[in-house]
Amino acid sequence: MTKMIDLNADLGESFGHYSIGDDAALLNIVTSANVACGFHGGDPQVMAKTFKLAREKNVAVGAHPGFPDLWGFGRRPLPMTPLEIERITAYQLGAACAMASYSGHTITYLKAHGALANMTEHDPAIADAVLNGVYAVNPLLPVVAIAHSALERQGRDRGMTIRSEIFADRGYDEEGHLLPRARTGAVIHNSKIVAERALRMIHSNAIETLTGQLIPTTIDTICVHGDSPEAVTLAFDLRNALEADGIIVRAPVTLDCVP
């Protein structure tokens, strides 16, 4: 049976005069773009340009909400209550929907960013807060969740559409969770290693840990981080490796999620 995978990257993370990543190049490679909503990166100008270019390249787009932390790029956990997280999720999703519509495109999923996403891996209350924020705005909208996370489990329990995500350029511990970025092996920079490892995970339907252990999981989409210096090379080599292996790389078909 032919395998199919979505290839996503975090884009639209520049802000004002500060440029992050090569969005134009990545939009020639990925099939889905997670677009920052102004809290950890992005602004109305950047969002509009990113959504417009994604539409021209036939790339699906999703809202990518994070903590309101431009200084730390959303990678620092902030002491916010679950209710506050619900509201910042709904707020950023609303901004993304408006700017995508303004640019002639449509938001077809949401994926949490950085520290917020990492907290949904382990904290059921934070996972519920993100799900509540999405559900209140659009209960039919798919949510991209880190594989083996509380967000993945709780979203499915609630009957919401969940897309399980693995990371091509991130290392995993022996329980199948992402290694903290400060740990050795947490971020993988070699495109050959990234591609070979991604193929092993997709064919085995499993997360590969730092020691080579395979932990079974659903895999709907695979991420390459757009802000790393080697992001374009990693994404390009990864897509070529997937297609050379006979894997179809395309965004999921999303039905009836637009209110």
PDB file of N, CA and C in Angstrom, residues 26-88:
ATOM      1  N   LEU A  26      11.113  27.590   1.355  1.00  0.00           N
ATOM      2  CA  LEU A  26      10.442  26.454   1.998  1.00  0.00           C
ATOM      3  C   LEU A  26       9.057  26.200   1.404  1.00  0.00           C
ATOM      4  N   LEU A  27       8.393  27.259   0.955  1.00  0.00           N
ATOM      5  CA  LEU A  27       7.072  27.077   0.360  1.00  0.00           C
ATOM      6  C   LEU A  27       7.135  26.391  -1.001  1.00  0.00           C
ATOM      7  N   ASN A  28       8.328  26.239  -1.555  1.00  0.00           N
ATOM      8  CA  ASN A  28       8.505  25.429  -2.759  1.00  0.00           C
ATOM      9  C   ASN A  28       8.674  23.950  -2.434  1.00  0.00           C
ATOM     10  N   ILE A  29       8.784  23.622  -1.133  1.00  0.00           N
ATOM     11  CA  ILE A  29       9.113  22.258  -0.718  1.00  0.00           C
ATOM     12  C   ILE A  29       8.010  21.622   0.127  1.00  0.00           C
ATOM     13  N   VAL A  30       7.531  22.351   1.143  1.00  0.00           N
ATOM     14  CA  VAL A  30       6.574  21.771   2.087  1.00  0.00           C
ATOM     15  C   VAL A  30       5.174  21.727   1.492  1.00  0.00           C
ATOM     16  N   THR A  31       4.303  20.949   2.144  1.00  0.00           N
ATOM     17  CA  THR A  31       2.911  20.866   1.697  1.00  0.00           C
ATOM     18  C   THR A  31       1.959  21.572   2.658  1.00  0.00           C
ATOM     19  N   SER A  32       2.439  21.879   3.869  1.00  0.00           N
ATOM     20  CA  SER A  32       1.649  22.631   4.841  1.00  0.00           C
ATOM     21  C   SER A  32       2.547  23.631   5.547  1.00  0.00           C
ATOM     22  N   ALA A  33       2.013  24.840   5.779  1.00  0.00           N
ATOM     23  CA  ALA A  33       2.766  25.898   6.454  1.00  0.00           C
ATOM     24  C   ALA A  33       2.041  26.304   7.730  1.00  0.00           C
ATOM     25  N   ASN A  34       2.740  26.190   8.856  1.00  0.00           N
ATOM     26  CA  ASN A  34       2.208  26.612  10.144  1.00  0.00           C
ATOM     27  C   ASN A  34       2.615  28.081  10.329  1.00  0.00           C
ATOM     28  N   VAL A  35       1.651  28.980  10.266  1.00  0.00           N
ATOM     29  CA  VAL A  35       1.963  30.405  10.186  1.00  0.00           C
ATOM     30  C   VAL A  35       1.785  31.074  11.546  1.00  0.00           C
ATOM     31  N   ALA A  36       2.866  31.722  12.022  1.00  0.00           N
ATOM     32  CA  ALA A  36       2.842  32.422  13.299  1.00  0.00           C
ATOM     33  C   ALA A  36       1.762  33.497  13.300  1.00  0.00           C
ATOM     34  N   CYS A  37       1.176  33.726  14.470  1.00  0.00           N
ATOM     35  CA  CYS A  37      -0.011  34.577  14.570  1.00  0.00           C
ATOM     36  C   CYS A  37       0.244  35.894  15.299  1.00  0.00           C
ATOM     37  N   GLY A  38       1.524  36.282  15.467  1.00  0.00           N
ATOM     38  CA  GLY A  38       1.827  37.577  16.040  1.00  0.00           C
ATOM     39  C   GLY A  38       2.290  37.576  17.473  1.00  0.00           C
ATOM     40  N   PHE A  39       2.197  36.434  18.168  1.00  0.00           N
ATOM     41  CA  PHE A  39       2.585  36.407  19.578  1.00  0.00           C
ATOM     42  C   PHE A  39       4.057  36.028  19.761  1.00  0.00           C
ATOM     43  N   HIS A  40       4.508  34.929  19.151  1.00  0.00           N
ATOM     44  CA  HIS A  40       5.933  34.559  19.255  1.00  0.00           C
ATOM     45  C   HIS A  40       6.720  35.061  18.051  1.00  0.00           C
ATOM     46  N   GLY A  41       6.023  35.399  16.995  1.00  0.00           N
ATOM     47  CA  GLY A  41       6.594  35.882  15.749  1.00  0.00           C
ATOM     48  C   GLY A  41       5.454  36.249  14.824  1.00  0.00           C
ATOM     49  N   GLY A  42       5.793  36.871  13.704  1.00  0.00           N
ATOM     50  CA  GLY A  42       4.758  37.256  12.761  1.00  0.00           C
ATOM     51  C   GLY A  42       4.116  38.592  13.120  1.00  0.00           C
ATOM     52  N   ASP A  43       3.528  39.204  12.130  1.00  0.00           N
ATOM     53  CA  ASP A  43       2.743  40.421  12.301  1.00  0.00           C
ATOM     54  C   ASP A  43       1.778  40.476  11.111  1.00  0.00           C
ATOM     55  N   PRO A  44       0.858  41.436  11.080  1.00  0.00           N
ATOM     56  CA  PRO A  44      -0.126  41.436   9.978  1.00  0.00           C
ATOM     57  C   PRO A  44       0.497  41.467   8.595  1.00  0.00           C
ATOM     58  N   GLN A  45       1.605  42.206   8.430  1.00  0.00           N
ATOM     59  CA  GLN A  45       2.245  42.282   7.112  1.00  0.00           C
ATOM     60  C   GLN A  45       2.854  40.928   6.728  1.00  0.00           C
ATOM     61  N   VAL A  46       3.577  40.342   7.674  1.00  0.00           N
ATOM     62  CA  VAL A  46       4.218  39.047   7.425  1.00  0.00           C
ATOM     63  C   VAL A  46       3.170  37.962   7.186  1.00  0.00           C
ATOM     64  N   MET A  47       2.116  37.961   7.991  1.00  0.00           N
ATOM     65  CA  MET A  47       1.059  36.965   7.832  1.00  0.00           C
ATOM     66  C   MET A  47       0.424  37.062   6.457  1.00  0.00           C
ATOM     67  N   ALA A  48       0.082  38.280   6.044  1.00  0.00           N
ATOM     68  CA  ALA A  48      -0.564  38.459   4.743  1.00  0.00           C
ATOM     69  C   ALA A  48       0.330  37.967   3.611  1.00  0.00           C
ATOM     70  N   LYS A  49       1.611  38.317   3.657  1.00  0.00           N
ATOM     71  CA  LYS A  49       2.540  37.900   2.603  1.00  0.00           C
ATOM     72  C   LYS A  49       2.709  36.377   2.597  1.00  0.00           C
ATOM     73  N   THR A  50       2.784  35.782   3.784  1.00  0.00           N
ATOM     74  CA  THR A  50       2.991  34.331   3.875  1.00  0.00           C
ATOM     75  C   THR A  50       1.773  33.574   3.355  1.00  0.00           C
ATOM     76  N   PHE A  51       0.583  33.996   3.769  1.00  0.00           N
ATOM     77  CA  PHE A  51      -0.632  33.333   3.298  1.00  0.00           C
ATOM     78  C   PHE A  51      -0.801  33.485   1.787  1.00  0.00           C
ATOM     79  N   LYS A  52      -0.515  34.664   1.268  1.00  0.00           N
ATOM     80  CA  LYS A  52      -0.655  34.899  -0.172  1.00  0.00           C
ATOM     81  C   LYS A  52       0.303  34.017  -0.960  1.00  0.00           C
ATOM     82  N   LEU A  53       1.562  33.939  -0.504  1.00  0.00           N
ATOM     83  CA  LEU A  53       2.544  33.124  -1.210  1.00  0.00           C
ATOM     84  C   LEU A  53       2.196  31.639  -1.104  1.00  0.00           C
ATOM     85  N   ALA A  54       1.711  31.216   0.065  1.00  0.00           N
ATOM     86  CA  ALA A  54       1.301  29.819   0.234  1.00  0.00           C
ATOM     87  C   ALA A  54       0.157  29.471  -0.716  1.00  0.00           C
ATOM     88  N   ARG A  55      -0.789  30.395  -0.872  1.00  0.00           N
ATOM     89  CA  ARG A  55      -1.891  30.146  -1.807  1.00  0.00           C
ATOM     90  C   ARG A  55      -1.360  29.999  -3.229  1.00  0.00           C
ATOM     91  N   GLU A  56      -0.431  30.863  -3.611  1.00  0.00           N
ATOM     92  CA  GLU A  56       0.137  30.793  -4.962  1.00  0.00           C
ATOM     93  C   GLU A  56       0.900  29.488  -5.186  1.00  0.00           C
ATOM     94  N   LYS A  57       1.500  28.957  -4.129  1.00  0.00           N
ATOM     95  CA  LYS A  57       2.276  27.719  -4.230  1.00  0.00           C
ATOM     96  C   LYS A  57       1.427  26.476  -3.967  1.00  0.00           C
ATOM     97  N   ASN A  58       0.110  26.683  -3.711  1.00  0.00           N
ATOM     98  CA  ASN A  58      -0.803  25.576  -3.411  1.00  0.00           C
ATOM     99  C   ASN A  58      -0.381  24.809  -2.159  1.00  0.00           C
ATOM    100  N   VAL A  59       0.057  25.551  -1.145  1.00  0.00           N
ATOM    101  CA  VAL A  59       0.458  24.976   0.141  1.00  0.00           C
ATOM    102  C   VAL A  59      -0.641  25.243   1.163  1.00  0.00           C
ATOM    103  N   ALA A  60      -1.059  24.206   1.886  1.00  0.00           N
ATOM    104  CA  ALA A  60      -2.068  24.362   2.935  1.00  0.00           C
ATOM    105  C   ALA A  60      -1.510  25.207   4.071  1.00  0.00           C
ATOM    106  N   VAL A  61      -2.397  25.905   4.785  1.00  0.00           N
ATOM    107  CA  VAL A  61      -1.938  26.757   5.885  1.00  0.00           C
ATOM    108  C   VAL A  61      -2.710  26.466   7.164  1.00  0.00           C
ATOM    109  N   GLY A  62      -1.972  26.580   8.287  1.00  0.00           N
ATOM    110  CA  GLY A  62      -2.571  26.404   9.597  1.00  0.00           C
ATOM    111  C   GLY A  62      -2.153  27.520  10.529  1.00  0.00           C
ATOM    112  N   ALA A  63      -2.970  27.769  11.548  1.00  0.00           N
ATOM    113  CA  ALA A  63      -2.623  28.735  12.586  1.00  0.00           C
ATOM    114  C   ALA A  63      -1.580  28.120  13.505  1.00  0.00           C
ATOM    115  N   HIS A  64      -0.598  28.934  13.913  1.00  0.00           N
ATOM    116  CA  HIS A  64       0.514  28.445  14.740  1.00  0.00           C
ATOM    117  C   HIS A  64       0.646  29.336  15.982  1.00  0.00           C
ATOM    118  N   PRO A  65      -0.283  29.200  16.933  1.00  0.00           N
ATOM    119  CA  PRO A  65      -0.275  30.074  18.101  1.00  0.00           C
ATOM    120  C   PRO A  65       0.773  29.663  19.132  1.00  0.00           C
ATOM    121  N   GLY A  66       1.316  30.659  19.813  1.00  0.00           N
ATOM    122  CA  GLY A  66       2.294  30.405  20.861  1.00  0.00           C
ATOM    123  C   GLY A  66       2.115  31.384  21.989  1.00  0.00           C
ATOM    124  N   PHE A  67       3.018  31.327  22.961  1.00  0.00           N
ATOM    125  CA  PHE A  67       2.988  32.281  24.063  1.00  0.00           C
ATOM    126  C   PHE A  67       3.342  33.683  23.559  1.00  0.00           C
ATOM    127  N   PRO A  68       2.812  34.731  24.205  1.00  0.00           N
ATOM    128  CA  PRO A  68       3.143  36.107  23.820  1.00  0.00           C
ATOM    129  C   PRO A  68       4.563  36.454  24.283  1.00  0.00           C
ATOM    130  N   ASP A  69       5.546  36.024  23.511  1.00  0.00           N
ATOM    131  CA  ASP A  69       6.944  36.107  23.946  1.00  0.00           C
ATOM    132  C   ASP A  69       7.855  36.288  22.738  1.00  0.00           C
ATOM    133  N   LEU A  70       7.815  37.473  22.130  1.00  0.00           N
ATOM    134  CA  LEU A  70       8.687  37.747  21.003  1.00  0.00           C
ATOM    135  C   LEU A  70      10.156  37.638  21.399  1.00  0.00           C
ATOM    136  N   TRP A  71      10.482  38.095  22.609  1.00  0.00           N
ATOM    137  CA  TRP A  71      11.868  38.088  23.074  1.00  0.00           C
ATOM    138  C   TRP A  71      12.428  36.670  23.076  1.00  0.00           C
ATOM    139  N   GLY A  72      11.639  35.718  23.535  1.00  0.00           N
ATOM    140  CA  GLY A  72      12.099  34.333  23.639  1.00  0.00           C
ATOM    141  C   GLY A  72      11.614  33.444  22.521  1.00  0.00           C
ATOM    142  N   PHE A  73      11.003  34.042  21.476  1.00  0.00           N
ATOM    143  CA  PHE A  73      10.528  33.302  20.311  1.00  0.00           C
ATOM    144  C   PHE A  73       9.531  32.204  20.701  1.00  0.00           C
ATOM    145  N   GLY A  74       8.818  32.415  21.791  1.00  0.00           N
ATOM    146  CA  GLY A  74       7.795  31.462  22.205  1.00  0.00           C
ATOM    147  C   GLY A  74       8.320  30.152  22.732  1.00  0.00           C
ATOM    148  N   ARG A  75       9.630  30.094  22.993  1.00  0.00           N
ATOM    149  CA  ARG A  75      10.216  28.829  23.460  1.00  0.00           C
ATOM    150  C   ARG A  75      10.450  28.810  24.962  1.00  0.00           C
ATOM    151  N   ARG A  76       9.903  29.823  25.665  1.00  0.00           N
ATOM    152  CA  ARG A  76       9.964  29.845  27.121  1.00  0.00           C
ATOM    153  C   ARG A  76       8.551  29.676  27.664  1.00  0.00           C
ATOM    154  N   PRO A  77       8.340  28.722  28.582  1.00  0.00           N
ATOM    155  CA  PRO A  77       6.995  28.570  29.160  1.00  0.00           C
ATOM    156  C   PRO A  77       6.647  29.782  30.017  1.00  0.00           C
ATOM    157  N   LEU A  78       5.474  30.352  29.797  1.00  0.00           N
ATOM    158  CA  LEU A  78       5.015  31.487  30.586  1.00  0.00           C
ATOM    159  C   LEU A  78       3.982  31.017  31.607  1.00  0.00           C
ATOM    160  N   PRO A  79       3.947  31.666  32.774  1.00  0.00           N
ATOM    161  CA  PRO A  79       3.016  31.239  33.839  1.00  0.00           C
ATOM    162  C   PRO A  79       1.602  31.729  33.576  1.00  0.00           C
ATOM    163  N   MET A  80       0.933  31.080  32.635  1.00  0.00           N
ATOM    164  CA  MET A  80      -0.440  31.453  32.283  1.00  0.00           C
ATOM    165  C   MET A  80      -1.396  30.367  32.744  1.00  0.00           C
ATOM    166  N   THR A  81      -2.589  30.759  33.141  1.00  0.00           N
ATOM    167  CA  THR A  81      -3.601  29.796  33.562  1.00  0.00           C
ATOM    168  C   THR A  81      -4.191  29.091  32.347  1.00  0.00           C
ATOM    169  N   PRO A  82      -4.815  27.932  32.551  1.00  0.00           N
ATOM    170  CA  PRO A  82      -5.468  27.271  31.418  1.00  0.00           C
ATOM    171  C   PRO A  82      -6.499  28.160  30.713  1.00  0.00           C
ATOM    172  N   LEU A  83      -7.251  28.953  31.475  1.00  0.00           N
ATOM    173  CA  LEU A  83      -8.235  29.832  30.856  1.00  0.00           C
ATOM    174  C   LEU A  83      -7.549  30.889  29.990  1.00  0.00           C
ATOM    175  N   GLU A  84      -6.438  31.433  30.460  1.00  0.00           N
ATOM    176  CA  GLU A  84      -5.689  32.400  29.662  1.00  0.00           C
ATOM    177  C   GLU A  84      -5.174  31.752  28.372  1.00  0.00           C
ATOM    178  N   ILE A  85      -4.737  30.495  28.473  1.00  0.00           N
ATOM    179  CA  ILE A  85      -4.234  29.788  27.290  1.00  0.00           C
ATOM    180  C   ILE A  85      -5.371  29.518  26.302  1.00  0.00           C
ATOM    181  N   GLU A  86      -6.550  29.157  26.819  1.00  0.00           N
ATOM    182  CA  GLU A  86      -7.717  29.024  25.927  1.00  0.00           C
ATOM    183  C   GLU A  86      -7.916  30.297  25.119  1.00  0.00           C
ATOM    184  N   ARG A  87      -7.834  31.430  25.811  1.00  0.00           N
ATOM    185  CA  ARG A  87      -8.152  32.704  25.170  1.00  0.00           C
ATOM    186  C   ARG A  87      -7.075  33.143  24.183  1.00  0.00           C
ATOM    187  N   ILE A  88      -5.793  32.908  24.513  1.00  0.00           N
ATOM    188  CA  ILE A  88      -4.758  33.302  23.551  1.00  0.00           C
ATOM    189  C   ILE A  88      -4.763  32.373  22.338  1.00  0.00           C
TER     190      ILE A  88
END
